[in-house]
Coordinates of C-alpha atoms and ligand atoms in Angstrom, one line a residue:
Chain A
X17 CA -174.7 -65.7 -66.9
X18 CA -175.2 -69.6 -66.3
X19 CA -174.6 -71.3 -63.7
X20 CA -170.6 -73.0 -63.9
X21 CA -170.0 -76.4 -63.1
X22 CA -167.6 -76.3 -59.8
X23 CA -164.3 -76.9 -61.2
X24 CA -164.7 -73.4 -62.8
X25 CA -164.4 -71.5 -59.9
X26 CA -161.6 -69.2 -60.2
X27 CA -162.1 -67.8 -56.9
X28 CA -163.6 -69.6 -53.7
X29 CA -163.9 -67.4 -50.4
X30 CA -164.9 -69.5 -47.4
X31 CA -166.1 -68.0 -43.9
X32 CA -163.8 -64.7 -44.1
X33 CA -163.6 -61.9 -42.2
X34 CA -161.8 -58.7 -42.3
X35 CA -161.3 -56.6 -39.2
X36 CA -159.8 -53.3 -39.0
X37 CA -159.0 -53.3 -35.2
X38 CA -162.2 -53.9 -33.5
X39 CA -163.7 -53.3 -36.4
X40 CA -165.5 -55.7 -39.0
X41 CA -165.3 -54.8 -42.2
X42 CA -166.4 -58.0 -43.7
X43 CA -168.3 -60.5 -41.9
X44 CA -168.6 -64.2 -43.2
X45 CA -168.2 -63.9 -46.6
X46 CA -168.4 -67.3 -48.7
X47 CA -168.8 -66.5 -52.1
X48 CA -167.4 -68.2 -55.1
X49 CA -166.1 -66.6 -58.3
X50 CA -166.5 -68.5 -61.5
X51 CA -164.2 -68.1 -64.4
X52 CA -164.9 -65.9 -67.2
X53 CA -167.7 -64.3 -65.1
X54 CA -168.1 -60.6 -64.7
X55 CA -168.7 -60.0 -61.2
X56 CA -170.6 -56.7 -60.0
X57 CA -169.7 -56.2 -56.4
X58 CA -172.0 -53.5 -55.3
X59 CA -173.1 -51.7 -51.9
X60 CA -173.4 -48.6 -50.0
X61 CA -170.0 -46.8 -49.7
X62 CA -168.4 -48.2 -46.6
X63 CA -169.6 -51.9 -47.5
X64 CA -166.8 -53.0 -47.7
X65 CA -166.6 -53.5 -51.5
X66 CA -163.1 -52.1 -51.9
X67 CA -161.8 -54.7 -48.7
X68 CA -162.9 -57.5 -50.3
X69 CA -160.8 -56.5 -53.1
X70 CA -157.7 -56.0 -51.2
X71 CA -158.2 -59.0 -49.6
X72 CA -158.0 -61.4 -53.2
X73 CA -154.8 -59.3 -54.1
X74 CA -153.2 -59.3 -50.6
X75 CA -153.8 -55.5 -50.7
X76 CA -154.9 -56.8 -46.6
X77 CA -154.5 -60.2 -44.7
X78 CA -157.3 -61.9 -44.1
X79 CA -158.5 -61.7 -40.4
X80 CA -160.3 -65.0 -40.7
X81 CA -161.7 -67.8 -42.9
X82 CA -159.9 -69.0 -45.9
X83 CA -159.4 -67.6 -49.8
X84 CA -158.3 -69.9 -52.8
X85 CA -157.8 -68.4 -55.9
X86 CA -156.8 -70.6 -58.9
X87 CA -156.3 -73.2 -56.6
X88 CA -153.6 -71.2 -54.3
X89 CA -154.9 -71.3 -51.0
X90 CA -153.5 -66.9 -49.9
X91 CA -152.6 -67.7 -46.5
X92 CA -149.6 -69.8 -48.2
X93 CA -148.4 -67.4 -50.3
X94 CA -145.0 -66.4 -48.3
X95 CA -144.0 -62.5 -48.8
X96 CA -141.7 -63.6 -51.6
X97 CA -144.4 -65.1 -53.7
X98 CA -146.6 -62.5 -53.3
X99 CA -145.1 -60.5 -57.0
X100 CA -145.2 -63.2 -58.6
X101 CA -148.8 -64.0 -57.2
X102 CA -150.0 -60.4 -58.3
X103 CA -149.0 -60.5 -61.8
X104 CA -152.5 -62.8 -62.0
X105 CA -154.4 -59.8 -61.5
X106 CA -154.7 -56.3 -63.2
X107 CA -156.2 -53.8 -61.3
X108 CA -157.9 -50.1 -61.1
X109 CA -158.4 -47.7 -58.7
X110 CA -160.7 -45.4 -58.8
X111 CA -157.7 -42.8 -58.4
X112 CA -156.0 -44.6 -61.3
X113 CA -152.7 -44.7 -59.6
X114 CA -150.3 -43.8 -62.1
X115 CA -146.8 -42.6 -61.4
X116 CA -146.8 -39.2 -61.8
X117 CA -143.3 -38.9 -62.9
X118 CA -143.5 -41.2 -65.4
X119 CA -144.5 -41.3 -69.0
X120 CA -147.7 -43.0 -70.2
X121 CA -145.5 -45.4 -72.1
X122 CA -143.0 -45.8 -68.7
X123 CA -146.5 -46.5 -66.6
X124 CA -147.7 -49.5 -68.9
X125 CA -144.8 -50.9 -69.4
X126 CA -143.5 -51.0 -65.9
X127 CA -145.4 -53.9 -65.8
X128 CA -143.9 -55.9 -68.2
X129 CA -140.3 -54.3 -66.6
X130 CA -141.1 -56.0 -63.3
X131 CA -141.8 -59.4 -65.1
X132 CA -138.7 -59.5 -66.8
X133 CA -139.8 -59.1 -70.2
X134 CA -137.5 -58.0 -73.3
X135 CA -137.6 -54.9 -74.3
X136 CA -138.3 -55.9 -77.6
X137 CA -141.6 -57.3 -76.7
X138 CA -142.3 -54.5 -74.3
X139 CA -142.0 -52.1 -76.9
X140 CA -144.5 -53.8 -79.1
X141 CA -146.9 -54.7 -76.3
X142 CA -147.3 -51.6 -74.9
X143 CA -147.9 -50.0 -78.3
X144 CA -151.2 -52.5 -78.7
X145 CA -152.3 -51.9 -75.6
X146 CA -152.5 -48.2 -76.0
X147 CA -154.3 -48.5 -79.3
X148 CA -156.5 -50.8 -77.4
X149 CA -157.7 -48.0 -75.5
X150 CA -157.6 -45.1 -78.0
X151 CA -154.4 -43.6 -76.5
X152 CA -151.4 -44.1 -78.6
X153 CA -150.6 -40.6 -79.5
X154 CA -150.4 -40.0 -75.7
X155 CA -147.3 -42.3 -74.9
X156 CA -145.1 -39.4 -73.9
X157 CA -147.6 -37.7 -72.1
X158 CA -147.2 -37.4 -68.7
X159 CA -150.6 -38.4 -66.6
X160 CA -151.3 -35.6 -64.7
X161 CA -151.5 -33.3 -68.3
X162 CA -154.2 -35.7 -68.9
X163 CA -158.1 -35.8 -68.7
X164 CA -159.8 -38.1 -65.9
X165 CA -161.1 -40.2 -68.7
X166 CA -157.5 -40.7 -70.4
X167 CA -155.9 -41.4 -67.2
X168 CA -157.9 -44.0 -66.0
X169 CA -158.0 -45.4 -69.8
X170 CA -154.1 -45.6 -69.0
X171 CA -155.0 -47.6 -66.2
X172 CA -156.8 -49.9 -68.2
X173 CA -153.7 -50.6 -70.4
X174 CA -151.8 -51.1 -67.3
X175 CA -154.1 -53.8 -66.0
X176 CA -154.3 -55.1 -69.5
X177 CA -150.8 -55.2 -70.5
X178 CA -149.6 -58.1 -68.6
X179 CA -152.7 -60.5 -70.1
X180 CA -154.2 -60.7 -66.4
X181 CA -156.6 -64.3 -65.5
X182 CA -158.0 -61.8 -63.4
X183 CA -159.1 -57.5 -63.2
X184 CA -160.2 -56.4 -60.5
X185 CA -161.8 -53.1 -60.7
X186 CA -162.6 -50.7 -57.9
X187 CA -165.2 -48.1 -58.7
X188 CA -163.2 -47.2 -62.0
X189 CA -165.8 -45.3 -63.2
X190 CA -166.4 -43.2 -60.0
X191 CA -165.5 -40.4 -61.2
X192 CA -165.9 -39.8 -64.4
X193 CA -168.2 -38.3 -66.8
X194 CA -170.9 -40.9 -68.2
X195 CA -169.1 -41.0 -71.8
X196 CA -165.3 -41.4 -70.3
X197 CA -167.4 -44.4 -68.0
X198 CA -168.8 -46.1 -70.7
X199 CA -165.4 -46.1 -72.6
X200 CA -164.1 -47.7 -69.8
X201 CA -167.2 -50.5 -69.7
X202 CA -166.5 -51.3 -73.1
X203 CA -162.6 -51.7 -72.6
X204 CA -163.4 -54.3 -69.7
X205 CA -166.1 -55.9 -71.4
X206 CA -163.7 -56.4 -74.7
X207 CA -161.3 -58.3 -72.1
X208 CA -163.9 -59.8 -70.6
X209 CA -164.6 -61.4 -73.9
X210 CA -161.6 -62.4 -74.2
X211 CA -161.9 -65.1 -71.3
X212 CA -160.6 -62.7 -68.3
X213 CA -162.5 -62.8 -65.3
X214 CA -163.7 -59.9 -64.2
X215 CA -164.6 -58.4 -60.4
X216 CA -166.0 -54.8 -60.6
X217 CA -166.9 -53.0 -57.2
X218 CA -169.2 -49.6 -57.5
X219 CA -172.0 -48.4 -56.0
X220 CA -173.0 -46.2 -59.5
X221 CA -176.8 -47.2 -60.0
X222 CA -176.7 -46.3 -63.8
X223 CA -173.6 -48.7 -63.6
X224 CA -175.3 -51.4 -62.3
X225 CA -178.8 -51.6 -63.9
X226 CA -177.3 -51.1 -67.4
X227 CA -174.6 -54.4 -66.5
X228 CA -175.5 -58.4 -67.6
X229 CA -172.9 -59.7 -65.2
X230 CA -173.9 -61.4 -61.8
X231 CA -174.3 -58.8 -58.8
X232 CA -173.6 -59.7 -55.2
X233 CA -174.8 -56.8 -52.6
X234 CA -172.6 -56.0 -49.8
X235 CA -174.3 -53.9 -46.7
X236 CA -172.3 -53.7 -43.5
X237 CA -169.4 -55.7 -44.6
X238 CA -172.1 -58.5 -44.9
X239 CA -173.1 -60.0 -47.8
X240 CA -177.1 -59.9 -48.5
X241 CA -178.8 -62.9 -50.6
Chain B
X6 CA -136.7 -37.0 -58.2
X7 CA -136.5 -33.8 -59.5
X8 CA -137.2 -32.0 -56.5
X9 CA -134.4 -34.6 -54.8
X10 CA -131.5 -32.2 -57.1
X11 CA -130.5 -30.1 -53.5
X12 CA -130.3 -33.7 -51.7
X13 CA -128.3 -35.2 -54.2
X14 CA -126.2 -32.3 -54.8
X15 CA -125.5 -31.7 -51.1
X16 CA -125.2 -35.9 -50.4
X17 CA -122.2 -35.8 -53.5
X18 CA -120.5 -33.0 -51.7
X19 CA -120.1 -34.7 -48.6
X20 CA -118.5 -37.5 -49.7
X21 CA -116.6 -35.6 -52.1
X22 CA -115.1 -33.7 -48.9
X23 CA -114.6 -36.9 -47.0
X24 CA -113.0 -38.6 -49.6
X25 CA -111.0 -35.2 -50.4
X26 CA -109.9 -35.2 -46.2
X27 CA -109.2 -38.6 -46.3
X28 CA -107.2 -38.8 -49.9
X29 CA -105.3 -35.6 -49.2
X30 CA -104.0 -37.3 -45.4
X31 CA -103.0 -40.7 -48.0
X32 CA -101.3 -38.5 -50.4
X33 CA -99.3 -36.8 -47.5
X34 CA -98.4 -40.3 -46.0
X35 CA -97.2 -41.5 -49.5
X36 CA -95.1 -38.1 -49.8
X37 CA -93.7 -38.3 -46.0
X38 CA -92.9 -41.7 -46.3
X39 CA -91.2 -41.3 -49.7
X40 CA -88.9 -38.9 -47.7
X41 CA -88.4 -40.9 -45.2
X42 CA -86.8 -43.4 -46.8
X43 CA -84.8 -41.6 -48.2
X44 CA -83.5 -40.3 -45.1
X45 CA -82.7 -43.2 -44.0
X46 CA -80.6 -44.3 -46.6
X47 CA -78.1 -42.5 -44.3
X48 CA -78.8 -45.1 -41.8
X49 CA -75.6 -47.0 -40.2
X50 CA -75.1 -49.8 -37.9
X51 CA -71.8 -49.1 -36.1
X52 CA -70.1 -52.4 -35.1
X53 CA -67.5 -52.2 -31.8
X54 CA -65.6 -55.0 -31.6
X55 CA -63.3 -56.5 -28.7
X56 CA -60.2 -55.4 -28.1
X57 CA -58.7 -59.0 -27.9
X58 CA -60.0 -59.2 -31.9
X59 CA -57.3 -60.3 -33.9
X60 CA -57.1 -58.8 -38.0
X61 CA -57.5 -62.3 -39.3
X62 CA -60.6 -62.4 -38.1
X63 CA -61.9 -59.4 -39.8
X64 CA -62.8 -61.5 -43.0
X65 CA -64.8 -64.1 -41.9
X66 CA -66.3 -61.6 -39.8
X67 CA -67.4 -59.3 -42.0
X68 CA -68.5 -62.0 -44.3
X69 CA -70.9 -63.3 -41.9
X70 CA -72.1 -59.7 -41.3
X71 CA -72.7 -59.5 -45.3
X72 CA -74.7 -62.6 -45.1
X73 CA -76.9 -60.9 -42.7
X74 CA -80.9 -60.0 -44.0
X75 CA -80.6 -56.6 -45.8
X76 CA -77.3 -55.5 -45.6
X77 CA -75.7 -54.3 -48.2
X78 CA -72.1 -53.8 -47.5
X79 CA -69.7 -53.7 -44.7
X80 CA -66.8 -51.4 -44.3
X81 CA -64.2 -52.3 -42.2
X82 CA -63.1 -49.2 -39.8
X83 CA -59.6 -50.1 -37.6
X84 CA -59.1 -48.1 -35.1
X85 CA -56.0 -46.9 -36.3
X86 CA -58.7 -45.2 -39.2
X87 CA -61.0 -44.3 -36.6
X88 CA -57.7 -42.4 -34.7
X89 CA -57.0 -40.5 -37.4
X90 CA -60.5 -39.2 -38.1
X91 CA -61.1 -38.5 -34.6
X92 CA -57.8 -36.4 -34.5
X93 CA -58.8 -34.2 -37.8
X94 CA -62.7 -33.8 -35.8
X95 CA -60.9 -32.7 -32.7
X96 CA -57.7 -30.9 -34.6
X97 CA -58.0 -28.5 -32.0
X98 CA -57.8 -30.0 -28.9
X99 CA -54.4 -32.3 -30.7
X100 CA -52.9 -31.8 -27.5
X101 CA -55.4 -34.6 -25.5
X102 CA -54.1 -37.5 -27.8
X103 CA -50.4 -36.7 -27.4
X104 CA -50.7 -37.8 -24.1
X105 CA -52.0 -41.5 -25.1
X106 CA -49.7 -44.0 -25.1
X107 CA -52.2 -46.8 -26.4
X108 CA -55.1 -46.2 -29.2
X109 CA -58.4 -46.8 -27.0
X110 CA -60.2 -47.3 -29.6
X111 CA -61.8 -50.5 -30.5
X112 CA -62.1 -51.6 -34.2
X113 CA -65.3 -51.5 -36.1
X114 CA -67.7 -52.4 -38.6
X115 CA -69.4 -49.6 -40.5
X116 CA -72.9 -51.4 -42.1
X117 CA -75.0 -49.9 -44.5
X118 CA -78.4 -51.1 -45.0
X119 CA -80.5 -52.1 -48.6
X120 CA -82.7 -48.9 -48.8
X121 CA -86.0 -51.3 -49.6
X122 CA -85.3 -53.4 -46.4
X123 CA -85.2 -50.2 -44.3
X124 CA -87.9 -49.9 -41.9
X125 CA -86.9 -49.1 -38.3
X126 CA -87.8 -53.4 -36.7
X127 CA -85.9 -54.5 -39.7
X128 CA -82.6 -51.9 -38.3
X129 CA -83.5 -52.9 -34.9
X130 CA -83.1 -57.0 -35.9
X131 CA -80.1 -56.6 -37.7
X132 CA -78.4 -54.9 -34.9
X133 CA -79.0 -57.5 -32.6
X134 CA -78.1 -60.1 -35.2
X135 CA -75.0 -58.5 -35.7
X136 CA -74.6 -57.6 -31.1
X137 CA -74.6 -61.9 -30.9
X138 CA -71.3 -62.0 -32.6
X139 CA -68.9 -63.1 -30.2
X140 CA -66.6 -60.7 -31.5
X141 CA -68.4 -57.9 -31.6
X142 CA -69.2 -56.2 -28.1
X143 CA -71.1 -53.1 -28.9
X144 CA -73.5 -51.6 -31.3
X145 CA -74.4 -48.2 -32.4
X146 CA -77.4 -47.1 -35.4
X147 CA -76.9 -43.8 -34.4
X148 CA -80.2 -41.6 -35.8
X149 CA -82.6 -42.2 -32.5
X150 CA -84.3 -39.3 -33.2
X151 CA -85.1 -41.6 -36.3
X152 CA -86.1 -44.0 -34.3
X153 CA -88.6 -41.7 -32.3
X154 CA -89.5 -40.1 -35.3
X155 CA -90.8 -43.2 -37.3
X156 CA -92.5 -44.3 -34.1
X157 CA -94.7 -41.1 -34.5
X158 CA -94.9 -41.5 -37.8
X159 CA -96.7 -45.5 -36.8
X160 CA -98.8 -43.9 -34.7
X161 CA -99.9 -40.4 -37.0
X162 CA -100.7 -43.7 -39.3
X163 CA -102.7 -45.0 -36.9
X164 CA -104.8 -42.0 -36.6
X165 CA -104.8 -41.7 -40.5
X166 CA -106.6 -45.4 -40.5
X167 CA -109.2 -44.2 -38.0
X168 CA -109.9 -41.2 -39.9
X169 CA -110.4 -43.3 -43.0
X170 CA -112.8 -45.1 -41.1
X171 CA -114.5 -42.4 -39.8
X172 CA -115.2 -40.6 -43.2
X173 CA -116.2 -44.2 -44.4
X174 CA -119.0 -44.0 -42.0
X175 CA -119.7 -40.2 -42.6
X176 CA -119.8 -41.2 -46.3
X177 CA -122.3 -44.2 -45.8
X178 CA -124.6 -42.4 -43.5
X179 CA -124.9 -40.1 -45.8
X180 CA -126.2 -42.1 -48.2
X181 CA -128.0 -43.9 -46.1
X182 CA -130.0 -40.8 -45.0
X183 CA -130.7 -39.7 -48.8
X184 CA -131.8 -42.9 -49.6
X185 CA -134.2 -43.5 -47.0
X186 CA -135.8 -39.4 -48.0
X187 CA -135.8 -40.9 -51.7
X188 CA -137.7 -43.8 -50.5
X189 CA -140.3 -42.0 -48.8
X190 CA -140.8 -39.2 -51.2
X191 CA -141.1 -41.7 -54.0
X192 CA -143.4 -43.5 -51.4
X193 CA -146.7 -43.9 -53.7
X194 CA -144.7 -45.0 -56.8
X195 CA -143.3 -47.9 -54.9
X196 CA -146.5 -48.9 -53.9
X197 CA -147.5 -48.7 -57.2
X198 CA -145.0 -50.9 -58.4
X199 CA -146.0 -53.4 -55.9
X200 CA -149.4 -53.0 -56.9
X201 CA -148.1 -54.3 -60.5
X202 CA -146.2 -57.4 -59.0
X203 CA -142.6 -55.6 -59.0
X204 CA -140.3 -58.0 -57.0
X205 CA -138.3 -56.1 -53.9
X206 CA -135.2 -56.2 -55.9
X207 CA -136.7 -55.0 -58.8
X208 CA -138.1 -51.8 -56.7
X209 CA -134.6 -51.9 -55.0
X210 CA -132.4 -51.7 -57.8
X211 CA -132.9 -48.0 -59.3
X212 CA -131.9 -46.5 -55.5
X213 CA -129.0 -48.9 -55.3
X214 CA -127.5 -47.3 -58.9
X215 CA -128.5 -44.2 -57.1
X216 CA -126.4 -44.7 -53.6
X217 CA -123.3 -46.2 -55.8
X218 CA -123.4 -42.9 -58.5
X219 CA -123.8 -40.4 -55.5
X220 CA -120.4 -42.4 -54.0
X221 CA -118.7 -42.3 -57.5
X222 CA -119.6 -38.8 -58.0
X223 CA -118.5 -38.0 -55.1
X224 CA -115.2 -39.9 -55.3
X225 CA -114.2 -38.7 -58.3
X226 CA -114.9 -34.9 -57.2
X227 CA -113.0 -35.2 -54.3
X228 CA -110.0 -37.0 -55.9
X229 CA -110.2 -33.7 -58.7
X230 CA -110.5 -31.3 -56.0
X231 CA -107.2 -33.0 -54.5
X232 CA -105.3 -32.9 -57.8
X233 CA -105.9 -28.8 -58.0
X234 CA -105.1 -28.1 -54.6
X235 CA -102.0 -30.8 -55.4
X236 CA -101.2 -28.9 -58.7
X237 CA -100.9 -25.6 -57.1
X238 CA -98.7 -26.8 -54.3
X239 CA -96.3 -28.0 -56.1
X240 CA -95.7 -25.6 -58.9
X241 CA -95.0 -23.4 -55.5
X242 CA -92.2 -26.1 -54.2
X243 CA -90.8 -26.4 -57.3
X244 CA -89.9 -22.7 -57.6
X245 CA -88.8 -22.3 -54.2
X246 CA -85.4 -23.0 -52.3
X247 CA -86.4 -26.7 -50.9
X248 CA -87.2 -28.3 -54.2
X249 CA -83.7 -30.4 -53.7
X250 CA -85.6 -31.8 -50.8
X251 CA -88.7 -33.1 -51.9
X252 CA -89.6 -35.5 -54.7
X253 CA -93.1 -35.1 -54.7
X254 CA -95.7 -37.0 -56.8
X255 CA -99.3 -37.3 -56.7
X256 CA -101.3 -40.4 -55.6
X257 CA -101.1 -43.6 -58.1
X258 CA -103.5 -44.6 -59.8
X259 CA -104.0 -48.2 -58.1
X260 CA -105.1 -45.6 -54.8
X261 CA -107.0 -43.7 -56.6
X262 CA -108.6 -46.4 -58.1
X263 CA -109.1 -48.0 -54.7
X264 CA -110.5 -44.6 -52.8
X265 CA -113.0 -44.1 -55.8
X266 CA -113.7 -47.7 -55.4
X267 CA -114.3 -47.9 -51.6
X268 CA -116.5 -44.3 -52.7
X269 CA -118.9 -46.4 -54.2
X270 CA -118.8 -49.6 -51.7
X271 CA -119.7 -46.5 -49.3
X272 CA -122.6 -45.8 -51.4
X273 CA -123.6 -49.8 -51.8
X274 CA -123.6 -49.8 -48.1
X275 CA -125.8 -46.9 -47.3
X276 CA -128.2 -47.9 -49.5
X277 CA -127.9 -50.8 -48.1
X278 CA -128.7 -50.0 -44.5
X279 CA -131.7 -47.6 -45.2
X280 CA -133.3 -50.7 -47.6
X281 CA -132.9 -53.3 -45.7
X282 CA -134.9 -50.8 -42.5
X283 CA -137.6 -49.8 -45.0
X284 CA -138.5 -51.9 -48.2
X285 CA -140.3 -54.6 -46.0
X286 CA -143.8 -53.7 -45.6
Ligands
ADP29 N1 -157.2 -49.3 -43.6 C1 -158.3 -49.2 -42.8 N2 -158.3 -49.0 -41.5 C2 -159.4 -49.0 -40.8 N3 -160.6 -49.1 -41.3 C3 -160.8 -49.3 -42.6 C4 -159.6 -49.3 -43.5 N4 -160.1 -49.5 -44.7 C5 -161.4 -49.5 -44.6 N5 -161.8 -49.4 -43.4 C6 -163.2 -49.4 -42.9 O1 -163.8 -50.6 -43.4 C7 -165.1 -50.4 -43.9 C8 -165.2 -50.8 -45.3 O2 -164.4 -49.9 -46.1 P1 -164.3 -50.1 -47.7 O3 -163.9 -51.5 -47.9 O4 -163.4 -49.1 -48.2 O5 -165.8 -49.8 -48.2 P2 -166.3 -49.5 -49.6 O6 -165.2 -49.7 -50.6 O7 -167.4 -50.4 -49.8 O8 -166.7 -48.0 -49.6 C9 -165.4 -48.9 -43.7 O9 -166.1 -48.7 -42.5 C10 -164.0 -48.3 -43.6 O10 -164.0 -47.2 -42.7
MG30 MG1 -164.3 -48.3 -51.9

């Protein structure tokens, strides 16, 4: 990855910390996200990988410091704003958070539901998507009938379907089996091509060493140079 | 939501009860009043006059009596009339009057009242319209007991209002308390849907067609439930001996429109009140 020019940052984090009570979890982070870059964040477990995440989606307040993304400055964004601010980013867990309850079609295009979109459109979206990632004979399956693998392809779709600037992934392959991960690698590295930015947190060596993108190294909710 | 069936079922039969209670008290008001009124289309204002009232006067009289609010006619009762009918009550005791060398009776008015006008202030007004007469120095509406009666009647009215309003709030904290379980057994999926950049009233919505079906459901039941029990009471009054009595009719359909109605404003509202505690973060 080259280095941007400093307009191109899509994501600028300045001074921030994250306490949990007394406890830090992140400790004067600055770090600056460039557009179209695909971001390792990696780090022992307890880091604090999976807080800085929370922290660019408003998962968490900030406890300190300041985070712009696309120019928003977070600590702006009233309660009201903050659906419309999320539909910037697609994300996935590690526990791919689907709704049980719902079918893999009803998951993915909940999305485009919440956004107001026609039905229409919903209805052809969510079709792409699923051939996207290999699952559109699944569509009236219900998530816990499926694999691992095909679940947390779902929740690729999910965080695709709405044509995110932004994915933020939180150890997504963390447990799976090395050929559902690597499915999932290429499905984020196909919408990475296709100009998203991506921020990927995991601590899976194998992960990491086989990855071009830029890696930042968390240890102690600090970040090491 | 599938587990939620017992909830739902037992949160529809509650209000269904409530609005059954409350409906069934409406529908005996509607019936009660119905007789009522037609009670008191026996009801008379007896006008005395004074004895220095001369017969010429009884025209103008009477006219201005007729002009009164709600009257709807006048009879004019002399007390030669009111002699005569006295004697034929009393046909026994004939002996009393022989003595009498003067009738002591006054003259009097006999007024009947529009049925529609009749409620008991309205009788109470037009008496004392009709008391301010110069001419006239005594009035009777005879049926107290009417009088006492209807004044129960105002206040079993008043404790059919509070009841309505007590099964109102029965019926909304009800749905209150089901929505509020939903929302925390459906806990995850919500914060899923944040997750995805759902608004609040988008997540909001599908509990809201929840709480207003559960009151519609539950109005309707209890409105069918009424018209069974109704059904079977009165094929029994029409077969028995009081029939002649009773004219009675089920509730319209503008009340049943508005019970069902406020049913599902009780639902609104309960949802309502459990959201507005629990959707903020
Ligand atoms: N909600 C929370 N409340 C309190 N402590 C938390 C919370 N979330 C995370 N932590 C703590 O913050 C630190 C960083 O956690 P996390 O960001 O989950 O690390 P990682 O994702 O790198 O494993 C850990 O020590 C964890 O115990
Ligand atoms: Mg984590």
């Amino acid at each position: 990855m080259t280095k941007k020019n400093s307009n191109d940052q899509i994501i600028r984090m300045f001074h921030v910390y994250k306490r949990y009570g007394a406890k830090a979890a992140l400790f004067d982070i600055t770090l600056d996200i460039y557009k179209n870059e695909f971001l390792l964040v990696t780090g022992p477990s307890g880091a604090g990988k999976s807080t800085l995440l929370k922290l660019l989606y408003l998962g968490e307040a900030t406890s300190e410091g300041q985070i712009l993304i696309d120019g928003m400055n977070l600590t702006r964004i009233t309660n009201n704003q903050i659906p419309y601010f999320r539909r910037m980013f697609g994300i996935i867990f590690q526990d791919y958070k689907l709704i049980p309850t719902k079918t893999v079609f009803e998951n993915i295009a909940l999305v485009l539901e919440a956004s107001g979109k026609k039905a229409s459109y919903i209805q052809k979206k969510v079709n792409s998507v699923l051939r996207t990632v290999g699952m559109e004979e699944k569509l009236n399956s219900y998530p816990p009938s499926l694999s691992g693998g095909e679940q947390q392809r779902i929740a690729v779709a999910r965080a695709i379907v709405g044509e995110p600037k932004i994915i933020l992934a939180d150890e997504p392959t963390g447990s799976l089996d090395s050929d559902s991960a690597n499915i999932i690698m290429n499905l984020l590295l196909d919408f990475h091509k296709r100009g998203a930015t991506i921020v990927l947190a995991t601590h899976d060596k194998e992960l990491i060493s086989n990855s071009n993108g830029r890696k930042i190294y968390l240890k102690q909710g600090q970040l090491q140079q | 939501m599938r587990n939620n069936k017992l909830l739902h079922i037992i949160t529809i039969v509650t209000i269904a009860l409530s609005i059954l209670i409350v409906s069934a008290f409406i529908l005996f008001f509607i019936n009660a009043s119905d007789v009522m009124s037609s009670w008191k289309k026996g009801v008379r204002i007896m006008a005395y006059l004074k004895n220095n009232t001369h017969e010429k006067e009884f025209p103008e009289l009477k006219n201005k009596i007729i002009d009164m609010y709600g009257v709807q006619d006048v009879t004019i009762v002399t007390k030669e009339e009111a002699m005569e009918s006295l004697k034929n009550q009393m046909s026994r005791q004939a002996s009393i009057f022989e003595n009498l060398r003067e009738n002591p009776l006054p003259d009097a008015f006999e007024v009947r009242m529009i049925a529609s006008t009749q409620n008991w202030e309205k009788i109470e007004d037009l008496a004392k319209n009709i008391e301010s007469l110069s001419a006239v120095s005594d009035v009777e509406y005879g049926q107290r007991w009417l009088g006492r009666f209807t004044s129960i009647f105002t206040l079993f009215r008043l404790a059919g209002y509070a009841m309505c309003v007590v099964f109102f709030m029965a019926s909304v904290f009800i749905v209150a308390n089901t929505i509020r379980l939903l929302f925390y057994s459906r806990h995850d999926e919500i914060e899923i849907m944040r997750l995805v950049g759902a608004t609040d009233n988008f997540i909001k919505a599908p509990f809201y067609i929840e709480g207003m079906l559960q009151g519609a459901f539950g109005g309707v039941a209890g409105i069918f439930i009424l018209f069974l029990i109704f059904a079977v009471i009165a094929a029994n009054i029409e077969q028995s001996s009081i029939a002649y009595m009773f004219d009675i009719r089920f509730l319209p359909m503008e009340v049943i429109t508005g019970v069902i109605f406020c049913s599902i404003i009780a639902g609104w509202l309960g949802c309502f009140l459990s959201l507005k505690q629990y959707v903020k973060n």
